């Protein structure tokens, strides 16, 4: 009787004590892997955000070099540089939340990180739905803005950021006007009392069709400086125009923009899907780590 009574106590102890330890070790390894994956990915985006921020600040400090290189004038370039700097700061802040929350296993930071990512993801989905459902309304709104910019072209030289940006769009897309070059024919600032020939901005000029140096000498804006070796400084009173019967682009920018979107549709959709999947992956990792931290702590305290 004594031998049978002692056997159960000896044989049951090792079988009941090893299983939880093995299970706990496997779960700890999985959580450690998730933790360091989240940390490394967010560290990469922190570095990326800092580079974007530094690039935006660099543009603000050294605007003159970028004006001649990129082709934008000072005002639009300043707007883009501030947008880059703000985007870099936001990226750095979000990545810092993920890094510290994952490395230090802080549930509050991981929860905040998940919440911000969820808000960004929901905003992107909402914008995508609005763009797809309100496409015609959006196109009309863009057309109204462009036509207003064309109608007020150079009427207020001190407020020319939108007009210079539109010049840059025409120059890059190789187009003229929204529907056609005729959009420029009745613009007050382009009408000449000395000639009945219609005139259009120099951004409509097709530089690849001719090497007319007389036209190149008129190109005084920074965004056209690539057409000739030396561009003289831009002044607020300068107005660069060419006759409408010269070598200008005959296609409207509405059609050119549609062609550009059609040619780059796969790239745009791929980038959007990639960003969305990346955000979903980070959200999944962060919420999984956040939800399982308490269970690990309780299990460690129980078997300590």
mmCIF file with all atom_site columns, C-alpha atoms in Angstrom, residues 115-299:
data_model
loop_
_atom_site.group_PDB
_atom_site.id
_atom_site.type_symbol
_atom_site.label_atom_id
_atom_site.label_alt_id
_atom_site.label_comp_id
_atom_site.label_asym_id
_atom_site.label_entity_id
_atom_site.label_seq_id
_atom_site.pdbx_PDB_ins_code
_atom_site.Cartn_x
_atom_site.Cartn_y
_atom_site.Cartn_z
_atom_site.occupancy
_atom_site.B_iso_or_equiv
_atom_site.pdbx_formal_charge
_atom_site.auth_seq_id
_atom_site.auth_comp_id
_atom_site.auth_asym_id
_atom_site.auth_atom_id
_atom_site.pdbx_PDB_model_num
ATOM 1   C CA . UNK A 1 115 ? -5.173  54.239 -33.251 1.00 0.00 ? 115 UNK A CA 1
ATOM 2   C CA . UNK A 1 116 ? -3.249  56.703 -35.441 1.00 0.00 ? 116 UNK A CA 1
ATOM 3   C CA . UNK A 1 117 ? -2.625  54.043 -38.096 1.00 0.00 ? 117 UNK A CA 1
ATOM 4   C CA . UNK A 1 118 ? -6.303  53.096 -38.041 1.00 0.00 ? 118 UNK A CA 1
ATOM 5   C CA . UNK A 1 119 ? -7.274  56.755 -38.466 1.00 0.00 ? 119 UNK A CA 1
ATOM 6   C CA . UNK A 1 120 ? -4.895  57.159 -41.419 1.00 0.00 ? 120 UNK A CA 1
ATOM 7   C CA . UNK A 1 121 ? -6.160  53.960 -43.029 1.00 0.00 ? 121 UNK A CA 1
ATOM 8   C CA . UNK A 1 122 ? -9.812  54.991 -42.595 1.00 0.00 ? 122 UNK A CA 1
ATOM 9   C CA . UNK A 1 123 ? -9.019  58.441 -44.043 1.00 0.00 ? 123 UNK A CA 1
ATOM 10  C CA . UNK A 1 124 ? -7.392  56.905 -47.120 1.00 0.00 ? 124 UNK A CA 1
ATOM 11  C CA . UNK A 1 125 ? -10.330 54.549 -47.656 1.00 0.00 ? 125 UNK A CA 1
ATOM 12  C CA . UNK A 1 126 ? -12.761 57.464 -47.316 1.00 0.00 ? 126 UNK A CA 1
ATOM 13  C CA . UNK A 1 127 ? -10.796 59.579 -49.796 1.00 0.00 ? 127 UNK A CA 1
ATOM 14  C CA . UNK A 1 128 ? -10.687 56.687 -52.259 1.00 0.00 ? 128 UNK A CA 1
ATOM 15  C CA . UNK A 1 129 ? -14.462 56.193 -52.024 1.00 0.00 ? 129 UNK A CA 1
ATOM 16  C CA . UNK A 1 130 ? -15.125 59.926 -52.406 1.00 0.00 ? 130 UNK A CA 1
ATOM 17  C CA . UNK A 1 131 ? -12.835 60.202 -55.435 1.00 0.00 ? 131 UNK A CA 1
ATOM 18  C CA . UNK A 1 132 ? -14.458 57.205 -57.141 1.00 0.00 ? 132 UNK A CA 1
ATOM 19  C CA . UNK A 1 133 ? -18.049 58.270 -56.398 1.00 0.00 ? 133 UNK A CA 1
ATOM 20  C CA . UNK A 1 134 ? -17.600 62.032 -56.849 1.00 0.00 ? 134 UNK A CA 1
ATOM 21  C CA . UNK A 1 135 ? -15.265 61.877 -59.837 1.00 0.00 ? 135 UNK A CA 1
ATOM 22  C CA . UNK A 1 136 ? -17.354 64.058 -62.144 1.00 0.00 ? 136 UNK A CA 1
ATOM 23  C CA . UNK A 1 137 ? -17.880 66.660 -59.455 1.00 0.00 ? 137 UNK A CA 1
ATOM 24  C CA . UNK A 1 138 ? -14.156 66.653 -58.697 1.00 0.00 ? 138 UNK A CA 1
ATOM 25  C CA . UNK A 1 139 ? -13.308 67.097 -62.374 1.00 0.00 ? 139 UNK A CA 1
ATOM 26  C CA . UNK A 1 140 ? -15.669 70.073 -62.612 1.00 0.00 ? 140 UNK A CA 1
ATOM 27  C CA . UNK A 1 141 ? -14.112 71.599 -59.503 1.00 0.00 ? 141 UNK A CA 1
ATOM 28  C CA . UNK A 1 142 ? -10.589 71.204 -60.899 1.00 0.00 ? 142 UNK A CA 1
ATOM 29  C CA . UNK A 1 143 ? -11.726 72.688 -64.215 1.00 0.00 ? 143 UNK A CA 1
ATOM 30  C CA . UNK A 1 144 ? -13.252 75.703 -62.432 1.00 0.00 ? 144 UNK A CA 1
ATOM 31  C CA . UNK A 1 145 ? -10.034 76.309 -60.495 1.00 0.00 ? 145 UNK A CA 1
ATOM 32  C CA . UNK A 1 146 ? -7.899  76.058 -63.632 1.00 0.00 ? 146 UNK A CA 1
ATOM 33  C CA . UNK A 1 147 ? -10.184 78.302 -65.690 1.00 0.00 ? 147 UNK A CA 1
ATOM 34  C CA . UNK A 1 148 ? -10.187 80.888 -62.899 1.00 0.00 ? 148 UNK A CA 1
ATOM 35  C CA . UNK A 1 149 ? -6.396  80.762 -62.816 1.00 0.00 ? 149 UNK A CA 1
ATOM 36  C CA . UNK A 1 150 ? -6.261  81.242 -66.595 1.00 0.00 ? 150 UNK A CA 1
ATOM 37  C CA . UNK A 1 151 ? -8.785  84.106 -66.512 1.00 0.00 ? 151 UNK A CA 1
ATOM 38  C CA . UNK A 1 152 ? -6.822  85.977 -63.830 1.00 0.00 ? 152 UNK A CA 1
ATOM 39  C CA . UNK A 1 153 ? -3.430  85.244 -65.373 1.00 0.00 ? 153 UNK A CA 1
ATOM 40  C CA . UNK A 1 154 ? -0.923  87.934 -64.347 1.00 0.00 ? 154 UNK A CA 1
ATOM 41  C CA . UNK A 1 155 ? -3.663  90.299 -63.265 1.00 0.00 ? 155 UNK A CA 1
ATOM 42  C CA . UNK A 1 156 ? -2.098  90.387 -59.774 1.00 0.00 ? 156 UNK A CA 1
ATOM 43  C CA . UNK A 1 157 ? 1.680   89.910 -60.098 1.00 0.00 ? 157 UNK A CA 1
ATOM 44  C CA . UNK A 1 158 ? 2.171   89.734 -56.335 1.00 0.00 ? 158 UNK A CA 1
ATOM 45  C CA . UNK A 1 159 ? -0.165  86.690 -56.124 1.00 0.00 ? 159 UNK A CA 1
ATOM 46  C CA . UNK A 1 160 ? 1.123   84.472 -58.897 1.00 0.00 ? 160 UNK A CA 1
ATOM 47  C CA . UNK A 1 161 ? 1.814   81.130 -57.171 1.00 0.00 ? 161 UNK A CA 1
ATOM 48  C CA . UNK A 1 162 ? -1.153  79.330 -58.782 1.00 0.00 ? 162 UNK A CA 1
ATOM 49  C CA . UNK A 1 163 ? -0.351  80.804 -62.200 1.00 0.00 ? 163 UNK A CA 1
ATOM 50  C CA . UNK A 1 164 ? 3.305   79.789 -62.011 1.00 0.00 ? 164 UNK A CA 1
ATOM 51  C CA . UNK A 1 165 ? 2.260   76.306 -60.950 1.00 0.00 ? 165 UNK A CA 1
ATOM 52  C CA . UNK A 1 166 ? -0.091  76.073 -63.931 1.00 0.00 ? 166 UNK A CA 1
ATOM 53  C CA . UNK A 1 167 ? 2.716   77.254 -66.219 1.00 0.00 ? 167 UNK A CA 1
ATOM 54  C CA . UNK A 1 168 ? 4.802   74.412 -64.834 1.00 0.00 ? 168 UNK A CA 1
ATOM 55  C CA . UNK A 1 169 ? 1.991   71.903 -65.482 1.00 0.00 ? 169 UNK A CA 1
ATOM 56  C CA . UNK A 1 170 ? 1.645   73.060 -69.108 1.00 0.00 ? 170 UNK A CA 1
ATOM 57  C CA . UNK A 1 171 ? 5.390   72.922 -69.598 1.00 0.00 ? 171 UNK A CA 1
ATOM 58  C CA . UNK A 1 172 ? 5.732   69.410 -68.144 1.00 0.00 ? 172 UNK A CA 1
ATOM 59  C CA . UNK A 1 173 ? 2.615   67.851 -69.725 1.00 0.00 ? 173 UNK A CA 1
ATOM 60  C CA . UNK A 1 174 ? 3.279   69.589 -73.051 1.00 0.00 ? 174 UNK A CA 1
ATOM 61  C CA . UNK A 1 175 ? -0.202  71.056 -73.288 1.00 0.00 ? 175 UNK A CA 1
ATOM 62  C CA . UNK A 1 176 ? -1.886  74.449 -73.558 1.00 0.00 ? 176 UNK A CA 1
ATOM 63  C CA . UNK A 1 177 ? -5.028  75.610 -71.762 1.00 0.00 ? 177 UNK A CA 1
ATOM 64  C CA . UNK A 1 178 ? -7.533  73.289 -70.137 1.00 0.00 ? 178 UNK A CA 1
ATOM 65  C CA . UNK A 1 179 ? -9.582  72.318 -73.183 1.00 0.00 ? 179 UNK A CA 1
ATOM 66  C CA . UNK A 1 180 ? -7.383  73.844 -75.897 1.00 0.00 ? 180 UNK A CA 1
ATOM 67  C CA . UNK A 1 181 ? -5.157  76.893 -76.533 1.00 0.00 ? 181 UNK A CA 1
ATOM 68  C CA . UNK A 1 182 ? -8.337  78.867 -77.226 1.00 0.00 ? 182 UNK A CA 1
ATOM 69  C CA . UNK A 1 183 ? -8.821  79.166 -73.461 1.00 0.00 ? 183 UNK A CA 1
ATOM 70  C CA . UNK A 1 184 ? -6.098  81.840 -73.535 1.00 0.00 ? 184 UNK A CA 1
ATOM 71  C CA . UNK A 1 185 ? -7.438  83.922 -76.418 1.00 0.00 ? 185 UNK A CA 1
ATOM 72  C CA . UNK A 1 186 ? -9.648  86.319 -74.408 1.00 0.00 ? 186 UNK A CA 1
ATOM 73  C CA . UNK A 1 187 ? -7.449  86.798 -71.355 1.00 0.00 ? 187 UNK A CA 1
ATOM 74  C CA . UNK A 1 188 ? -7.089  90.562 -70.663 1.00 0.00 ? 188 UNK A CA 1
ATOM 75  C CA . UNK A 1 189 ? -3.415  90.430 -69.697 1.00 0.00 ? 189 UNK A CA 1
ATOM 76  C CA . UNK A 1 190 ? -2.501  88.646 -72.963 1.00 0.00 ? 190 UNK A CA 1
ATOM 77  C CA . UNK A 1 191 ? -4.436  90.868 -75.365 1.00 0.00 ? 191 UNK A CA 1
ATOM 78  C CA . UNK A 1 192 ? -2.214  93.244 -77.323 1.00 0.00 ? 192 UNK A CA 1
ATOM 79  C CA . UNK A 1 193 ? -3.432  96.571 -78.701 1.00 0.00 ? 193 UNK A CA 1
ATOM 80  C CA . UNK A 1 194 ? -0.702  96.585 -81.311 1.00 0.00 ? 194 UNK A CA 1
ATOM 81  C CA . UNK A 1 195 ? -1.626  93.285 -82.940 1.00 0.00 ? 195 UNK A CA 1
ATOM 82  C CA . UNK A 1 196 ? -4.763  91.254 -83.510 1.00 0.00 ? 196 UNK A CA 1
ATOM 83  C CA . UNK A 1 197 ? -2.846  87.979 -83.227 1.00 0.00 ? 197 UNK A CA 1
ATOM 84  C CA . UNK A 1 198 ? -3.821  85.963 -80.176 1.00 0.00 ? 198 UNK A CA 1
ATOM 85  C CA . UNK A 1 199 ? -1.088  85.314 -77.647 1.00 0.00 ? 199 UNK A CA 1
ATOM 86  C CA . UNK A 1 200 ? -0.475  82.492 -75.167 1.00 0.00 ? 200 UNK A CA 1
ATOM 87  C CA . UNK A 1 201 ? 2.017   82.055 -72.306 1.00 0.00 ? 201 UNK A CA 1
ATOM 88  C CA . UNK A 1 202 ? 5.494   80.782 -73.095 1.00 0.00 ? 202 UNK A CA 1
ATOM 89  C CA . UNK A 1 203 ? 4.702   77.569 -71.229 1.00 0.00 ? 203 UNK A CA 1
ATOM 90  C CA . UNK A 1 204 ? 2.575   76.636 -74.268 1.00 0.00 ? 204 UNK A CA 1
ATOM 91  C CA . UNK A 1 205 ? 5.532   76.934 -76.595 1.00 0.00 ? 205 UNK A CA 1
ATOM 92  C CA . UNK A 1 206 ? 6.718   73.671 -78.178 1.00 0.00 ? 206 UNK A CA 1
ATOM 93  C CA . UNK A 1 207 ? 10.470  74.011 -77.811 1.00 0.00 ? 207 UNK A CA 1
ATOM 94  C CA . UNK A 1 208 ? 11.151  70.658 -79.498 1.00 0.00 ? 208 UNK A CA 1
ATOM 95  C CA . UNK A 1 209 ? 9.584   71.858 -82.764 1.00 0.00 ? 209 UNK A CA 1
ATOM 96  C CA . UNK A 1 210 ? 12.034  74.703 -83.362 1.00 0.00 ? 210 UNK A CA 1
ATOM 97  C CA . UNK A 1 211 ? 15.304  76.244 -82.210 1.00 0.00 ? 211 UNK A CA 1
ATOM 98  C CA . UNK A 1 212 ? 14.159  79.823 -82.559 1.00 0.00 ? 212 UNK A CA 1
ATOM 99  C CA . UNK A 1 213 ? 16.547  81.782 -80.328 1.00 0.00 ? 213 UNK A CA 1
ATOM 100 C CA . UNK A 1 214 ? 14.307  84.850 -80.498 1.00 0.00 ? 214 UNK A CA 1
ATOM 101 C CA . UNK A 1 215 ? 11.624  82.996 -78.558 1.00 0.00 ? 215 UNK A CA 1
ATOM 102 C CA . UNK A 1 216 ? 14.168  81.574 -76.115 1.00 0.00 ? 216 UNK A CA 1
ATOM 103 C CA . UNK A 1 217 ? 15.260  85.094 -75.224 1.00 0.00 ? 217 UNK A CA 1
ATOM 104 C CA . UNK A 1 218 ? 11.737  85.809 -73.990 1.00 0.00 ? 218 UNK A CA 1
ATOM 105 C CA . UNK A 1 219 ? 11.733  82.930 -71.569 1.00 0.00 ? 219 UNK A CA 1
ATOM 106 C CA . UNK A 1 220 ? 12.454  84.745 -68.344 1.00 0.00 ? 220 UNK A CA 1
ATOM 107 C CA . UNK A 1 221 ? 10.742  82.466 -65.818 1.00 0.00 ? 221 UNK A CA 1
ATOM 108 C CA . UNK A 1 222 ? 12.751  79.942 -63.817 1.00 0.00 ? 222 UNK A CA 1
ATOM 109 C CA . UNK A 1 223 ? 10.554  77.020 -64.876 1.00 0.00 ? 223 UNK A CA 1
ATOM 110 C CA . UNK A 1 224 ? 11.639  77.569 -68.503 1.00 0.00 ? 224 UNK A CA 1
ATOM 111 C CA . UNK A 1 225 ? 15.326  78.090 -67.814 1.00 0.00 ? 225 UNK A CA 1
ATOM 112 C CA . UNK A 1 226 ? 16.128  74.592 -69.106 1.00 0.00 ? 226 UNK A CA 1
ATOM 113 C CA . UNK A 1 227 ? 15.257  75.713 -72.642 1.00 0.00 ? 227 UNK A CA 1
ATOM 114 C CA . UNK A 1 228 ? 18.315  77.916 -72.864 1.00 0.00 ? 228 UNK A CA 1
ATOM 115 C CA . UNK A 1 229 ? 21.708  78.071 -71.142 1.00 0.00 ? 229 UNK A CA 1
ATOM 116 C CA . UNK A 1 230 ? 21.226  81.349 -69.277 1.00 0.00 ? 230 UNK A CA 1
ATOM 117 C CA . UNK A 1 231 ? 17.949  82.611 -67.888 1.00 0.00 ? 231 UNK A CA 1
ATOM 118 C CA . UNK A 1 232 ? 17.788  86.137 -66.626 1.00 0.00 ? 232 UNK A CA 1
ATOM 119 C CA . UNK A 1 233 ? 16.251  86.693 -63.180 1.00 0.00 ? 233 UNK A CA 1
ATOM 120 C CA . UNK A 1 234 ? 12.507  86.764 -62.921 1.00 0.00 ? 234 UNK A CA 1
ATOM 121 C CA . UNK A 1 235 ? 10.754  90.007 -61.981 1.00 0.00 ? 235 UNK A CA 1
ATOM 122 C CA . UNK A 1 236 ? 7.139   90.361 -60.950 1.00 0.00 ? 236 UNK A CA 1
ATOM 123 C CA . UNK A 1 237 ? 6.412   92.562 -63.972 1.00 0.00 ? 237 UNK A CA 1
ATOM 124 C CA . UNK A 1 238 ? 7.746   90.106 -66.561 1.00 0.00 ? 238 UNK A CA 1
ATOM 125 C CA . UNK A 1 239 ? 5.204   88.617 -68.931 1.00 0.00 ? 239 UNK A CA 1
ATOM 126 C CA . UNK A 1 240 ? 6.412   85.940 -71.291 1.00 0.00 ? 240 UNK A CA 1
ATOM 127 C CA . UNK A 1 241 ? 4.072   85.357 -74.242 1.00 0.00 ? 241 UNK A CA 1
ATOM 128 C CA . UNK A 1 242 ? 4.279   83.915 -77.750 1.00 0.00 ? 242 UNK A CA 1
ATOM 129 C CA . UNK A 1 243 ? 1.889   84.220 -80.721 1.00 0.00 ? 243 UNK A CA 1
ATOM 130 C CA . UNK A 1 244 ? -0.797  81.567 -80.873 1.00 0.00 ? 244 UNK A CA 1
ATOM 131 C CA . UNK A 1 245 ? 0.021   80.883 -84.532 1.00 0.00 ? 245 UNK A CA 1
ATOM 132 C CA . UNK A 1 246 ? 3.591   79.846 -83.661 1.00 0.00 ? 246 UNK A CA 1
ATOM 133 C CA . UNK A 1 247 ? 4.793   76.403 -82.604 1.00 0.00 ? 247 UNK A CA 1
ATOM 134 C CA . UNK A 1 248 ? 2.629   75.803 -79.547 1.00 0.00 ? 248 UNK A CA 1
ATOM 135 C CA . UNK A 1 249 ? 1.054   72.695 -78.054 1.00 0.00 ? 249 UNK A CA 1
ATOM 136 C CA . UNK A 1 250 ? -2.385  72.162 -79.584 1.00 0.00 ? 250 UNK A CA 1
ATOM 137 C CA . UNK A 1 251 ? -3.670  69.678 -77.028 1.00 0.00 ? 251 UNK A CA 1
ATOM 138 C CA . UNK A 1 252 ? -5.503  70.784 -73.894 1.00 0.00 ? 252 UNK A CA 1
ATOM 139 C CA . UNK A 1 253 ? -4.190  69.807 -70.467 1.00 0.00 ? 253 UNK A CA 1
ATOM 140 C CA . UNK A 1 254 ? -7.421  67.996 -69.559 1.00 0.00 ? 254 UNK A CA 1
ATOM 141 C CA . UNK A 1 255 ? -6.700  65.359 -72.203 1.00 0.00 ? 255 UNK A CA 1
ATOM 142 C CA . UNK A 1 256 ? -2.979  65.287 -71.382 1.00 0.00 ? 256 UNK A CA 1
ATOM 143 C CA . UNK A 1 257 ? -3.776  64.751 -67.711 1.00 0.00 ? 257 UNK A CA 1
ATOM 144 C CA . UNK A 1 258 ? -6.153  61.902 -68.571 1.00 0.00 ? 258 UNK A CA 1
ATOM 145 C CA . UNK A 1 259 ? -3.426  60.283 -70.668 1.00 0.00 ? 259 UNK A CA 1
ATOM 146 C CA . UNK A 1 260 ? -0.925  60.642 -67.841 1.00 0.00 ? 260 UNK A CA 1
ATOM 147 C CA . UNK A 1 261 ? -3.316  59.074 -65.325 1.00 0.00 ? 261 UNK A CA 1
ATOM 148 C CA . UNK A 1 262 ? -4.116  56.233 -67.736 1.00 0.00 ? 262 UNK A CA 1
ATOM 149 C CA . UNK A 1 263 ? -0.424  55.520 -68.379 1.00 0.00 ? 263 UNK A CA 1
ATOM 150 C CA . UNK A 1 264 ? 0.456   55.598 -64.687 1.00 0.00 ? 264 UNK A CA 1
ATOM 151 C CA . UNK A 1 265 ? -2.716  53.981 -63.317 1.00 0.00 ? 265 UNK A CA 1
ATOM 152 C CA . UNK A 1 266 ? -1.035  50.682 -62.437 1.00 0.00 ? 266 UNK A CA 1
ATOM 153 C CA . UNK A 1 267 ? 1.768   52.470 -60.586 1.00 0.00 ? 267 UNK A CA 1
ATOM 154 C CA . UNK A 1 268 ? -0.668  54.676 -58.653 1.00 0.00 ? 268 UNK A CA 1
ATOM 155 C CA . UNK A 1 269 ? -2.904  51.746 -57.665 1.00 0.00 ? 269 UNK A CA 1
ATOM 156 C CA . UNK A 1 270 ? 0.152   49.668 -56.728 1.00 0.00 ? 270 UNK A CA 1
ATOM 157 C CA . UNK A 1 271 ? 1.520   52.394 -54.469 1.00 0.00 ? 271 UNK A CA 1
ATOM 158 C CA . UNK A 1 272 ? -1.872  52.884 -52.780 1.00 0.00 ? 272 UNK A CA 1
ATOM 159 C CA . UNK A 1 273 ? -2.294  49.140 -52.217 1.00 0.00 ? 273 UNK A CA 1
ATOM 160 C CA . UNK A 1 274 ? 1.271   48.829 -50.926 1.00 0.00 ? 274 UNK A CA 1
ATOM 161 C CA . UNK A 1 275 ? 0.778   51.654 -48.427 1.00 0.00 ? 275 UNK A CA 1
ATOM 162 C CA . UNK A 1 276 ? -2.554  50.184 -47.313 1.00 0.00 ? 276 UNK A CA 1
ATOM 163 C CA . UNK A 1 277 ? -1.124  46.680 -46.822 1.00 0.00 ? 277 UNK A CA 1
ATOM 164 C CA . UNK A 1 278 ? 1.843   48.108 -44.939 1.00 0.00 ? 278 UNK A CA 1
ATOM 165 C CA . UNK A 1 279 ? -0.468  49.991 -42.584 1.00 0.00 ? 279 UNK A CA 1
ATOM 166 C CA . UNK A 1 280 ? -2.608  46.875 -42.062 1.00 0.00 ? 280 UNK A CA 1
ATOM 167 C CA . UNK A 1 281 ? 0.503   44.812 -41.272 1.00 0.00 ? 281 UNK A CA 1
ATOM 168 C CA . UNK A 1 282 ? 1.730   47.337 -38.713 1.00 0.00 ? 282 UNK A CA 1
ATOM 169 C CA . UNK A 1 283 ? -1.732  47.571 -37.147 1.00 0.00 ? 283 UNK A CA 1
ATOM 170 C CA . UNK A 1 284 ? -1.965  43.771 -36.875 1.00 0.00 ? 284 UNK A CA 1
ATOM 171 C CA . UNK A 1 285 ? 1.479   43.450 -35.300 1.00 0.00 ? 285 UNK A CA 1
ATOM 172 C CA . UNK A 1 286 ? 0.918   46.279 -32.832 1.00 0.00 ? 286 UNK A CA 1
ATOM 173 C CA . UNK A 1 287 ? -2.542  45.137 -31.650 1.00 0.00 ? 287 UNK A CA 1
ATOM 174 C CA . UNK A 1 288 ? -1.381  41.506 -31.366 1.00 0.00 ? 288 UNK A CA 1
ATOM 175 C CA . UNK A 1 289 ? 1.601   42.560 -29.253 1.00 0.00 ? 289 UNK A CA 1
ATOM 176 C CA . UNK A 1 290 ? -0.549  44.908 -27.178 1.00 0.00 ? 290 UNK A CA 1
ATOM 177 C CA . UNK A 1 291 ? -3.230  42.289 -26.438 1.00 0.00 ? 291 UNK A CA 1
ATOM 178 C CA . UNK A 1 292 ? -0.797  39.520 -25.478 1.00 0.00 ? 292 UNK A CA 1
ATOM 179 C CA . UNK A 1 293 ? 1.508   41.458 -23.166 1.00 0.00 ? 293 UNK A CA 1
ATOM 180 C CA . UNK A 1 294 ? -0.763  41.039 -20.122 1.00 0.00 ? 294 UNK A CA 1
ATOM 181 C CA . UNK A 1 295 ? -1.076  37.278 -20.645 1.00 0.00 ? 295 UNK A CA 1
ATOM 182 C CA . UNK A 1 296 ? 2.689   36.888 -20.804 1.00 0.00 ? 296 UNK A CA 1
ATOM 183 C CA . UNK A 1 297 ? 3.200   38.965 -17.672 1.00 0.00 ? 297 UNK A CA 1
ATOM 184 C CA . UNK A 1 298 ? 0.570   36.948 -15.770 1.00 0.00 ? 298 UNK A CA 1
ATOM 185 C CA . UNK A 1 299 ? 2.087   33.650 -16.877 1.00 0.00 ? 299 UNK A CA 1
#
